[in-house]
Amino acid sequence: MTVYLVGAGPGDPALLTLRGAEVLAGADVVVYDRLSVASLLDLAPAHAERISVGKQPGGPRTSQEDINALLVARGRAGQQVVRLKGGDPFVFARGGEEAAALAAAGIAFEVVPGITSAVAVPAYAGIPVTMRYSSTSFTVVTGHEDPAKGEASVNWEAVAALGGTVVVLMGAARCRAICERIIAGGMAPDTPAAAVQWGTRPNQRTLRATLATLADLDPQPPATIVIGEVAAADLAWFENRPLFGRCIVVTRAQPQATALAAKLRQRGAEAIEMPAIAFEPPEDLDRLVQAAAQVGRYDWVVFTSPTGVARFFEQLRDARSLGGVQVAAIGPGTAAALAERSVVADLVPEQYVAEALLEALSQGIGPDGPGRALIPRAETARDVLPDGLAAAGWEVDVVPAYRTVAPVPDPDAAALLDNAEVITFTSSSTVTNFVDTFGADAVPAVVATIGPITSATARNLGLEVAVEASEHTIDGLIAALEAFFAS
Ligand code: SAH
């Protein structure tokens, strides 16, 4: 079988190539480094063996000879091996040595180039490595060699003399000596210089200075250093996104947690998916089965969550039985779940809470007076809606469509919470379950909720609510977070 030397890109998992994702999906073994992004490992099948060869905290780094031997052994054993390497596998990454070892052993290998940090990290800092007329070349140099040795293999004077843009990888620790050598080589001390730390990641940080002053800012690895006129370019975009650098915990159930996390990441946040709620079938599924079979007897079916919609439609045998029935949705998320099933909600209240739904339904009563309503919903939920409808003369059947449970927390999850700045709650149960599981002290500083009911639950548990969505939807919650951090 083949050993793939795959470039993983500089950090943003979306910068893996399609070919890289393809070979990962078929991997038996993934051999990866310390800087690898954990979510890329998720692209390998669950059964794939994952072997870290990076330097472990407190442990030694696996030697290059041992890595080569590992790749040869696994390739010889007939496994599909993915050797995942930061950036591009052939740019300061010893991929050449690994390929040579494989070739010498007669093991088939393929190289999947990656997006190198030498170009992508400056790009994420808004620095183009070339500019027409002013910067007509870029030189990528290792800063790993000790420039003070004198006999170092990098000819810094020549690099300085060439002009253009100089990109230094692995140079954070020796930043001062490198800049001094380049100045000695004739480049002006006031040449713009930048160091981009943790580029393309949510914790990216760009230090801007000149060749003479960059070292004073004490850049920390991993950093890409850019020297030249282009380093003064002010084309920042990545760091300007509205939630850039915010670490936000998402407590919604899966798969909605992933959808919300993706939206937050798009706005620059680091999103931690920590579902505090999961859905299971109700204790008594029969009632839902019966209600779905006889849905034509109702005037209205009222949905109060996307999950209620999903569970109800799982039981609905024939869509035509809904033909004469009006359908209400508590908000746009629930209406969207209906639309996915080709049902257009007849009613969505202006405010997405039970009280507003009750009022809207009461106003919608036709000439025949109050009707019969079916409410398929969570086993435990507030009674505002059924009680209000009943009080107004409706005949109401509340049918449990699902049960919410608190998922067993991941033991590593608590550690992640330490770095989190914000937590989002999209329902009262997420608050209650989260506090039950982790304790109120573990709740990150900024609590953001989808609306007043969830906020009230949070306050009852002693939490201070900093952000509350005025439109009670996921997009409303995101907008409220953006507004909070903009002010
Ligand atoms: N093969 C890699 C380079 C490996 S050398 C590539 O093509 O990108 C490791 C060096 O790359 C680091 O010391 C740093 O200079 C740079 N680097 C890698 N990831 C980086 C990141 N996320 N931000 C800034 N620099 C990074």
Short mmCIF file of C-alpha atoms and ligand atoms in Angstrom, two decimals:
data_model
loop_
_atom_site.label_atom_id
_atom_site.label_comp_id
_atom_site.label_asym_id
_atom_site.label_seq_id
_atom_site.Cartn_x
_atom_site.Cartn_y
_atom_site.Cartn_z
CA MET A 1 0.00 0.00 0.00
CA THR A 2 0.94 3.59 -0.32
CA VAL A 3 2.43 6.05 2.13
CA TYR A 4 1.08 9.56 1.56
CA LEU A 5 3.16 12.54 2.61
CA VAL A 6 0.38 15.04 3.08
CA GLY A 7 0.64 18.78 3.64
CA ALA A 8 -1.92 19.76 6.29
CA GLY A 9 -1.67 23.49 5.70
CA PRO A 10 -0.68 26.11 8.26
CA GLY A 11 -3.42 25.60 10.84
CA ASP A 12 -6.85 26.54 9.56
CA PRO A 13 -8.30 23.07 8.92
CA ALA A 14 -10.12 24.39 5.85
CA LEU A 15 -6.76 24.86 4.15
CA LEU A 16 -6.22 21.12 3.68
CA THR A 17 -6.39 20.14 -0.01
CA LEU A 18 -9.18 17.98 -1.42
CA ARG A 19 -6.61 15.29 -2.16
CA GLY A 20 -5.40 15.44 1.42
CA ALA A 21 -8.95 14.93 2.72
CA GLU A 22 -9.46 12.06 0.30
CA VAL A 23 -6.41 10.07 1.40
CA LEU A 24 -7.13 10.79 5.07
CA ALA A 25 -10.61 9.34 4.64
CA GLY A 26 -9.04 6.05 3.55
CA ALA A 27 -6.20 5.97 6.08
CA ASP A 28 -5.37 2.97 8.27
CA VAL A 29 -2.71 4.94 10.12
CA VAL A 30 -2.14 8.68 10.54
CA VAL A 31 1.30 9.81 11.69
CA TYR A 32 1.16 13.43 12.78
CA ASP A 33 3.12 16.23 14.46
CA ARG A 34 2.49 18.42 17.46
CA LEU A 35 1.27 21.40 15.43
CA SER A 36 -1.32 19.29 13.62
CA VAL A 37 -4.89 20.43 13.92
CA ALA A 38 -6.99 17.94 15.88
CA SER A 39 -10.04 18.33 13.65
CA LEU A 40 -8.04 17.07 10.64
CA LEU A 41 -7.51 13.79 12.48
CA ASP A 42 -11.30 13.47 12.59
CA LEU A 43 -11.25 13.10 8.79
CA ALA A 44 -9.61 9.69 9.20
CA PRO A 45 -11.93 6.75 9.84
CA ALA A 46 -12.70 6.08 13.51
CA HIS A 47 -10.77 2.80 13.40
CA ALA A 48 -7.60 4.40 11.99
CA GLU A 49 -4.61 4.37 14.29
CA ARG A 50 -3.36 7.84 15.17
CA ILE A 51 0.31 8.11 16.06
CA SER A 52 1.80 11.36 17.35
CA VAL A 53 5.49 11.75 16.58
CA GLY A 54 5.73 15.35 17.73
CA LYS A 55 7.48 16.43 20.87
CA GLN A 56 5.24 15.59 23.81
CA PRO A 57 5.21 17.91 26.80
CA GLY A 58 7.86 16.44 29.08
CA GLY A 59 8.73 13.71 26.60
CA PRO A 60 11.33 13.40 23.88
CA ARG A 61 10.68 14.05 20.20
CA THR A 62 10.59 10.95 18.03
CA SER A 63 13.82 10.96 16.02
CA GLN A 64 13.64 11.36 12.25
CA GLU A 65 15.20 7.91 11.84
CA ASP A 66 12.42 6.40 13.95
CA ILE A 67 9.75 8.23 11.96
CA ASN A 68 11.27 7.01 8.70
CA ALA A 69 11.41 3.45 10.07
CA LEU A 70 7.79 3.69 11.23
CA LEU A 71 6.59 4.83 7.79
CA VAL A 72 8.57 2.08 6.07
CA ALA A 73 7.28 -0.60 8.47
CA ARG A 74 3.63 0.43 8.16
CA GLY A 75 3.87 0.79 4.39
CA ARG A 76 5.46 -2.66 4.16
CA ALA A 77 2.67 -4.07 6.33
CA GLY A 78 0.24 -3.07 3.58
CA GLN A 79 -1.46 -0.24 5.43
CA GLN A 80 -2.59 3.05 3.91
CA VAL A 81 -0.37 5.44 5.80
CA VAL A 82 -0.92 9.19 5.94
CA ARG A 83 2.04 11.18 7.15
CA LEU A 84 0.41 14.50 8.00
CA LYS A 85 2.82 17.44 8.07
CA GLY A 86 2.28 21.12 8.77
CA GLY A 87 2.15 23.43 5.74
CA ASP A 88 3.80 21.77 2.76
CA PRO A 89 5.62 18.46 3.31
CA PHE A 90 8.65 19.55 1.29
CA VAL A 91 9.13 23.02 2.81
CA PHE A 92 11.39 22.82 5.87
CA ALA A 93 9.60 19.68 6.90
CA ARG A 94 11.98 16.78 6.22
CA GLY A 95 9.46 15.30 3.82
CA GLY A 96 12.35 14.85 1.43
CA GLU A 97 14.10 12.57 3.91
CA GLU A 98 10.95 10.56 4.49
CA ALA A 99 10.38 10.14 0.76
CA ALA A 100 14.01 9.07 0.31
CA ALA A 101 13.67 6.45 3.06
CA LEU A 102 10.50 5.10 1.45
CA ALA A 103 12.08 5.06 -2.00
CA ALA A 104 15.15 3.24 -0.68
CA ALA A 105 12.92 0.61 0.95
CA GLY A 106 10.89 0.18 -2.22
CA ILE A 107 7.67 1.39 -0.61
CA ALA A 108 5.22 3.22 -2.86
CA PHE A 109 4.63 6.79 -1.80
CA GLU A 110 2.78 9.86 -2.99
CA VAL A 111 3.29 13.49 -2.09
CA VAL A 112 0.23 15.65 -1.50
CA PRO A 113 1.47 19.25 -1.44
CA GLY A 114 0.07 21.56 1.20
CA ILE A 115 -0.45 25.27 1.58
CA THR A 116 2.78 26.49 3.08
CA SER A 117 2.77 28.89 6.00
CA ALA A 118 5.44 30.89 4.16
CA VAL A 119 2.72 32.29 1.91
CA ALA A 120 -0.57 31.59 3.70
CA VAL A 121 0.35 32.99 7.12
CA PRO A 122 1.30 36.41 5.71
CA ALA A 123 -1.88 36.28 3.60
CA TYR A 124 -4.00 35.74 6.73
CA ALA A 125 -2.27 38.75 8.26
CA GLY A 126 -3.13 40.82 5.19
CA ILE A 127 0.42 40.83 3.84
CA PRO A 128 0.91 39.91 0.16
CA VAL A 129 4.40 38.44 -0.23
CA THR A 130 4.86 40.17 -3.57
CA MET A 131 3.63 43.47 -4.95
CA ARG A 132 4.04 44.55 -8.52
CA TYR A 133 7.03 46.94 -8.84
CA SER A 134 7.90 47.25 -5.14
CA SER A 135 8.44 43.62 -4.13
CA THR A 136 9.37 41.46 -7.06
CA SER A 137 10.69 38.40 -5.29
CA PHE A 138 10.26 36.58 -2.03
CA THR A 139 12.90 34.49 -0.40
CA VAL A 140 11.90 31.85 2.13
CA VAL A 141 14.64 31.18 4.62
CA THR A 142 15.01 28.95 7.64
CA GLY A 143 15.77 30.76 10.87
CA HIS A 144 16.69 27.49 12.50
CA GLU A 145 20.39 27.80 11.76
CA ASP A 146 22.28 29.86 14.30
CA PRO A 147 23.29 33.07 12.52
CA ALA A 148 25.85 33.77 15.26
CA LYS A 149 27.87 30.71 14.25
CA GLY A 150 29.33 32.65 11.38
CA GLU A 151 29.60 29.46 9.34
CA ALA A 152 25.79 29.12 9.20
CA SER A 153 24.49 27.70 5.98
CA VAL A 154 22.09 30.61 5.33
CA ASN A 155 23.89 33.43 3.59
CA TRP A 156 22.01 36.27 5.25
CA GLU A 157 24.08 38.92 3.50
CA ALA A 158 23.05 37.50 0.14
CA VAL A 159 19.42 37.37 1.28
CA ALA A 160 19.67 41.04 2.29
CA ALA A 161 21.34 42.00 -0.96
CA LEU A 162 18.63 40.36 -3.06
CA GLY A 163 16.02 42.73 -1.62
CA GLY A 164 12.38 41.90 -2.22
CA THR A 165 10.47 40.18 0.55
CA VAL A 166 12.21 37.92 3.06
CA VAL A 167 10.06 35.29 4.79
CA VAL A 168 11.71 33.55 7.72
CA LEU A 169 10.29 30.33 9.14
CA MET A 170 11.42 28.90 12.47
CA GLY A 171 13.00 32.25 13.25
CA ALA A 172 11.16 33.47 16.35
CA ALA A 173 13.80 32.38 18.84
CA ARG A 174 16.66 33.89 16.82
CA CYS A 175 14.77 36.94 15.63
CA ARG A 176 17.30 39.45 16.96
CA ALA A 177 20.36 37.82 15.48
CA ILE A 178 18.62 37.32 12.12
CA CYS A 179 17.50 40.94 11.87
CA GLU A 180 20.99 42.13 12.81
CA ARG A 181 22.59 39.98 10.11
CA ILE A 182 20.15 41.27 7.50
CA ILE A 183 20.87 44.88 8.50
CA ALA A 184 24.59 44.11 8.36
CA GLY A 185 23.95 42.75 4.87
CA GLY A 186 22.76 46.20 3.81
CA MET A 187 19.00 46.24 4.24
CA ALA A 188 17.75 49.49 5.77
CA PRO A 189 16.97 49.18 9.52
CA ASP A 190 13.66 50.96 8.98
CA THR A 191 12.45 48.34 6.51
CA PRO A 192 8.98 47.20 7.64
CA ALA A 193 8.92 43.84 9.40
CA ALA A 194 6.15 41.71 10.88
CA ALA A 195 5.90 38.52 12.86
CA VAL A 196 2.68 36.52 12.59
CA GLN A 197 2.19 34.12 15.48
CA TRP A 198 -0.19 31.14 15.25
CA GLY A 199 -1.18 32.26 11.77
CA THR A 200 -4.52 31.17 10.27
CA ARG A 201 -5.69 30.05 13.72
CA PRO A 202 -8.22 31.75 15.98
CA ASN A 203 -5.35 32.92 18.18
CA GLN A 204 -3.40 34.53 15.31
CA ARG A 205 -1.48 37.60 16.37
CA THR A 206 0.45 39.97 14.14
CA LEU A 207 3.33 42.03 15.51
CA ARG A 208 4.37 44.91 13.28
CA ALA A 209 7.63 46.79 13.56
CA THR A 210 10.77 47.43 11.55
CA LEU A 211 13.83 45.32 10.92
CA ALA A 212 15.54 47.22 13.76
CA THR A 213 12.71 46.86 16.29
CA LEU A 214 10.94 43.56 15.57
CA ALA A 215 12.98 41.58 18.10
CA ASP A 216 11.95 44.01 20.86
CA LEU A 217 8.39 42.68 20.46
CA ASP A 218 9.73 39.24 21.39
CA PRO A 219 7.90 37.08 18.83
CA GLN A 220 6.97 33.62 20.08
CA PRO A 221 6.88 30.43 18.03
CA PRO A 222 5.28 29.34 15.85
CA ALA A 223 5.78 32.58 13.97
CA THR A 224 6.33 33.53 10.37
CA ILE A 225 8.52 36.60 10.00
CA VAL A 226 8.05 38.86 6.96
CA ILE A 227 10.60 41.53 6.11
CA GLY A 228 10.18 44.05 3.30
CA GLU A 229 7.95 46.87 2.09
CA VAL A 230 4.95 44.50 1.99
CA ALA A 231 5.13 44.03 5.78
CA ALA A 232 3.66 47.52 6.11
CA ALA A 233 0.60 46.56 4.09
CA ASP A 234 -2.55 47.11 6.07
CA LEU A 235 -4.91 44.64 4.47
CA ALA A 236 -6.00 42.91 7.64
CA TRP A 237 -9.16 40.86 7.18
CA PHE A 238 -8.84 37.70 9.24
CA GLU A 239 -8.21 39.51 12.50
CA ASN A 240 -10.96 42.01 11.72
CA ARG A 241 -13.82 39.53 11.68
CA PRO A 242 -16.43 40.41 14.31
CA LEU A 243 -15.84 37.51 16.71
CA PHE A 244 -12.12 37.09 16.01
CA GLY A 245 -10.21 35.55 18.87
CA ARG A 246 -13.29 34.90 21.02
CA CYS A 247 -13.45 31.43 22.48
CA ILE A 248 -17.11 30.44 22.59
CA VAL A 249 -18.72 27.32 24.06
CA VAL A 250 -21.72 25.89 22.21
CA THR A 251 -24.10 23.80 24.33
CA ARG A 252 -26.79 22.96 21.76
CA ALA A 253 -27.56 19.38 20.90
CA GLN A 254 -25.83 17.70 17.98
CA PRO A 255 -26.05 18.12 15.04
CA GLN A 256 -27.19 21.72 15.62
CA ALA A 257 -24.08 22.39 17.76
CA THR A 258 -21.86 21.83 14.75
CA ALA A 259 -23.96 24.15 12.61
CA LEU A 260 -23.80 26.94 15.19
CA ALA A 261 -20.09 26.37 15.76
CA ALA A 262 -19.47 26.66 12.02
CA LYS A 263 -21.26 30.02 11.91
CA LEU A 264 -19.22 31.28 14.86
CA ARG A 265 -15.97 30.11 13.27
CA GLN A 266 -16.88 31.92 10.07
CA ARG A 267 -16.99 35.09 12.13
CA GLY A 268 -13.56 34.42 13.55
CA ALA A 269 -14.40 32.73 16.83
CA GLU A 270 -12.89 29.62 18.26
CA ALA A 271 -15.94 27.46 18.92
CA ILE A 272 -15.97 24.59 21.38
CA GLU A 273 -18.78 22.11 20.88
CA MET A 274 -19.94 20.86 24.24
CA PRO A 275 -23.55 19.73 23.84
CA ALA A 276 -25.42 19.95 27.16
CA ILE A 277 -28.48 18.31 25.73
CA ALA A 278 -29.32 15.31 23.59
CA PHE A 279 -32.60 13.91 22.30
CA GLU A 280 -33.99 10.44 22.87
CA PRO A 281 -37.31 8.82 22.07
CA PRO A 282 -40.03 9.55 24.64
CA GLU A 283 -40.92 6.95 27.31
CA ASP A 284 -44.15 6.33 25.43
CA LEU A 285 -43.72 6.58 21.67
CA ASP A 286 -47.15 5.08 20.97
CA ARG A 287 -48.96 8.33 21.57
CA LEU A 288 -46.91 10.07 18.89
CA VAL A 289 -47.47 7.17 16.49
CA GLN A 290 -51.23 7.38 17.10
CA ALA A 291 -51.37 11.15 16.84
CA ALA A 292 -49.46 11.12 13.54
CA ALA A 293 -51.79 8.44 12.18
CA GLN A 294 -54.84 10.55 13.03
CA VAL A 295 -53.45 14.00 12.37
CA GLY A 296 -56.30 14.79 9.95
CA ARG A 297 -58.64 15.09 12.93
CA TYR A 298 -56.90 18.24 14.16
CA ASP A 299 -57.38 21.82 13.02
CA TRP A 300 -53.83 22.78 13.95
CA VAL A 301 -50.52 21.05 14.55
CA VAL A 302 -48.30 23.29 16.61
CA PHE A 303 -44.52 22.76 16.57
CA THR A 304 -42.31 24.35 19.20
CA SER A 305 -38.88 23.02 18.09
CA PRO A 306 -37.09 21.63 15.03
CA THR A 307 -36.65 18.36 16.91
CA GLY A 308 -40.42 18.12 17.43
CA VAL A 309 -40.83 18.52 13.67
CA ALA A 310 -38.22 15.85 12.95
CA ARG A 311 -39.72 13.29 15.33
CA PHE A 312 -43.29 13.91 14.19
CA PHE A 313 -42.42 13.48 10.53
CA GLU A 314 -40.57 10.25 11.30
CA GLN A 315 -43.95 8.86 12.31
CA LEU A 316 -46.06 10.46 9.58
CA ARG A 317 -46.89 7.77 7.03
CA ASP A 318 -48.60 9.88 4.35
CA ALA A 319 -47.93 13.58 3.91
CA ARG A 320 -51.41 14.05 2.42
CA SER A 321 -53.01 13.43 5.81
CA LEU A 322 -51.75 16.90 6.75
CA GLY A 323 -53.68 18.35 3.83
CA GLY A 324 -56.54 19.97 5.71
CA VAL A 325 -54.54 20.79 8.81
CA GLN A 326 -53.03 24.19 9.62
CA VAL A 327 -49.46 24.18 10.83
CA ALA A 328 -47.86 26.61 13.30
CA ALA A 329 -44.16 27.02 14.11
CA ILE A 330 -42.80 28.85 17.14
CA GLY A 331 -40.00 30.49 15.16
CA PRO A 332 -37.98 30.50 11.94
CA GLY A 333 -35.79 27.51 12.94
CA THR A 334 -38.86 25.35 13.42
CA ALA A 335 -40.41 26.75 10.23
CA ALA A 336 -37.20 25.88 8.38
CA ALA A 337 -37.41 22.30 9.68
CA LEU A 338 -40.95 22.17 8.27
CA ALA A 339 -39.85 23.68 4.98
CA GLU A 340 -37.21 20.96 4.65
CA ARG A 341 -40.14 18.56 4.65
CA SER A 342 -42.04 20.64 2.07
CA VAL A 343 -44.52 22.09 4.55
CA VAL A 344 -44.97 25.85 4.68
CA ALA A 345 -45.96 27.02 8.17
CA ASP A 346 -49.31 28.82 8.20
CA LEU A 347 -48.31 30.79 11.26
CA VAL A 348 -45.06 32.00 12.81
CA PRO A 349 -45.49 34.53 15.62
CA GLU A 350 -43.57 37.79 15.61
CA GLN A 351 -41.80 36.89 18.86
CA TYR A 352 -40.45 33.38 19.01
CA VAL A 353 -41.76 32.40 22.45
CA ALA A 354 -44.74 30.33 23.60
CA GLU A 355 -46.63 33.39 24.84
CA ALA A 356 -46.54 35.00 21.40
CA LEU A 357 -47.52 31.76 19.70
CA LEU A 358 -50.51 31.47 22.04
CA GLU A 359 -51.61 34.99 21.25
CA ALA A 360 -51.22 34.50 17.51
CA LEU A 361 -53.18 31.26 17.58
CA SER A 362 -55.96 32.88 19.61
CA GLN A 363 -56.26 35.68 17.07
CA GLY A 364 -56.34 33.21 14.22
CA ILE A 365 -59.51 31.51 15.41
CA GLY A 366 -61.96 31.16 12.55
CA PRO A 367 -65.76 31.51 12.56
CA ASP A 368 -66.14 28.09 14.17
CA GLY A 369 -64.42 29.22 17.34
CA PRO A 370 -61.50 27.48 19.05
CA GLY A 371 -60.40 24.25 17.42
CA ARG A 372 -58.48 21.06 18.10
CA ALA A 373 -54.73 21.37 18.41
CA LEU A 374 -51.99 18.76 18.43
CA ILE A 375 -48.70 19.77 20.06
CA PRO A 376 -45.92 17.22 19.50
CA ARG A 377 -43.05 18.40 21.68
CA ALA A 378 -40.48 17.56 24.37
CA GLU A 379 -41.63 15.33 27.21
CA THR A 380 -41.06 18.10 29.72
CA ALA A 381 -41.78 21.64 28.63
CA ARG A 382 -43.56 24.75 29.84
CA ASP A 383 -47.36 24.62 29.92
CA VAL A 384 -47.98 28.22 28.84
CA LEU A 385 -49.17 27.19 25.39
CA PRO A 386 -51.42 24.17 26.14
CA ASP A 387 -52.87 25.76 29.27
CA GLY A 388 -53.57 29.03 27.47
CA LEU A 389 -55.22 27.31 24.52
CA ALA A 390 -57.31 25.13 26.83
CA ALA A 391 -58.39 28.19 28.81
CA ALA A 392 -59.51 29.77 25.54
CA GLY A 393 -61.69 26.77 24.81
CA TRP A 394 -59.36 24.74 22.58
CA GLU A 395 -59.18 21.00 22.71
CA VAL A 396 -55.46 20.33 23.12
CA ASP A 397 -53.47 17.11 22.82
CA VAL A 398 -49.91 17.44 24.06
CA VAL A 399 -47.96 14.46 22.79
CA PRO A 400 -44.38 13.71 23.84
CA ALA A 401 -42.28 13.48 20.69
CA TYR A 402 -38.87 13.23 22.34
CA ARG A 403 -37.11 13.37 25.64
CA THR A 404 -34.18 15.66 26.39
CA VAL A 405 -31.30 14.14 28.32
CA ALA A 406 -27.97 15.47 29.55
CA PRO A 407 -25.13 13.80 27.64
CA VAL A 408 -22.35 12.23 29.65
CA PRO A 409 -19.63 14.90 29.72
CA ASP A 410 -16.34 14.27 27.99
CA PRO A 411 -13.67 14.12 30.71
CA ASP A 412 -11.43 16.46 28.68
CA ALA A 413 -14.23 18.99 28.31
CA ALA A 414 -13.76 20.66 31.66
CA ALA A 415 -10.16 21.56 30.77
CA LEU A 416 -11.32 23.29 27.57
CA LEU A 417 -13.67 25.45 29.61
CA ASP A 418 -10.76 27.20 31.30
CA ASN A 419 -9.87 29.04 28.07
CA ALA A 420 -13.41 29.87 27.09
CA GLU A 421 -14.63 33.43 27.31
CA VAL A 422 -18.24 33.02 26.24
CA ILE A 423 -20.92 30.35 26.62
CA THR A 424 -24.09 30.22 24.54
CA PHE A 425 -27.35 28.79 25.86
CA THR A 426 -30.15 28.16 23.39
CA SER A 427 -32.70 26.70 25.80
CA SER A 428 -33.40 26.43 29.51
CA SER A 429 -32.41 22.75 29.52
CA THR A 430 -28.96 23.55 28.17
CA VAL A 431 -28.40 25.91 31.13
CA THR A 432 -29.73 23.49 33.71
CA ASN A 433 -27.83 20.51 32.35
CA PHE A 434 -24.60 22.45 31.97
CA VAL A 435 -24.68 23.78 35.52
CA ASP A 436 -25.67 20.34 36.87
CA THR A 437 -22.74 18.75 35.07
CA PHE A 438 -19.93 21.26 35.50
CA GLY A 439 -21.12 23.55 38.30
CA ALA A 440 -21.86 27.27 38.10
CA ASP A 441 -18.20 28.10 38.73
CA ALA A 442 -17.18 26.47 35.46
CA VAL A 443 -19.41 28.78 33.43
CA PRO A 444 -17.29 31.16 31.27
CA ALA A 445 -17.39 34.89 32.03
CA VAL A 446 -19.81 35.96 29.32
CA VAL A 447 -23.19 34.21 29.29
CA ALA A 448 -25.20 34.64 26.09
CA THR A 449 -28.76 33.38 25.71
CA ILE A 450 -31.28 33.05 22.94
CA GLY A 451 -34.05 34.82 24.84
CA PRO A 452 -35.77 35.83 28.07
CA ILE A 453 -36.92 32.37 29.18
CA THR A 454 -33.42 30.94 28.94
CA SER A 455 -32.04 34.07 30.65
CA ALA A 456 -34.48 33.65 33.53
CA THR A 457 -33.35 30.06 34.03
CA ALA A 458 -29.73 31.18 33.99
CA ARG A 459 -30.37 33.93 36.54
CA ASN A 460 -32.23 31.49 38.79
CA LEU A 461 -29.08 29.40 38.81
CA GLY A 462 -27.04 32.41 39.89
CA LEU A 463 -25.55 33.29 36.50
CA GLU A 464 -25.20 36.81 35.21
CA VAL A 465 -26.50 37.15 31.66
CA ALA A 466 -24.42 39.56 29.57
CA VAL A 467 -25.93 38.97 26.13
CA GLU A 468 -29.52 38.15 25.21
CA ALA A 469 -30.73 37.81 21.64
CA SER A 470 -33.51 40.24 20.78
CA GLU A 471 -34.53 38.03 17.88
CA HIS A 472 -34.82 34.59 19.44
CA THR A 473 -33.02 32.62 16.77
CA ILE A 474 -29.49 31.35 16.25
CA ASP A 475 -28.74 34.23 13.88
CA GLY A 476 -30.23 36.61 16.45
CA LEU A 477 -27.92 35.18 19.07
CA ILE A 478 -24.90 35.61 16.81
CA ALA A 479 -25.92 39.19 16.01
CA ALA A 480 -26.25 39.95 19.73
CA LEU A 481 -22.75 38.53 20.36
CA GLU A 482 -21.31 40.65 17.56
CA ALA A 483 -22.98 43.76 18.94
CA PHE A 484 -21.71 42.97 22.44
CA PHE A 485 -18.11 42.68 21.31
CA ALA A 486 -18.33 45.66 18.97
CA SER A 487 -19.25 47.96 21.85
N1 SAH B 1 6.30 22.71 6.26
C1 SAH B 1 5.86 23.89 6.96
C2 SAH B 1 6.97 24.60 7.67
C3 SAH B 1 7.53 23.80 8.79
S1 SAH B 1 8.74 24.66 9.69
C4 SAH B 1 5.17 24.82 5.96
O1 SAH B 1 5.27 24.62 4.76
O2 SAH B 1 4.49 25.74 6.41
C5 SAH B 1 7.78 25.28 11.02
C6 SAH B 1 7.71 26.77 10.93
O3 SAH B 1 6.66 27.16 10.06
C7 SAH B 1 7.38 27.46 12.23
O4 SAH B 1 8.52 27.62 13.02
C8 SAH B 1 6.87 28.79 11.73
O5 SAH B 1 7.89 29.62 11.31
C9 SAH B 1 6.10 28.35 10.51
N2 SAH B 1 4.70 28.10 10.86
C10 SAH B 1 4.05 26.93 10.80
N3 SAH B 1 2.77 27.08 11.18
C11 SAH B 1 2.63 28.40 11.48
C12 SAH B 1 1.54 29.19 11.92
N4 SAH B 1 0.33 28.65 12.13
N5 SAH B 1 1.75 30.50 12.13
C13 SAH B 1 2.94 31.05 11.91
N6 SAH B 1 4.00 30.35 11.49
C14 SAH B 1 3.84 29.04 11.28
#
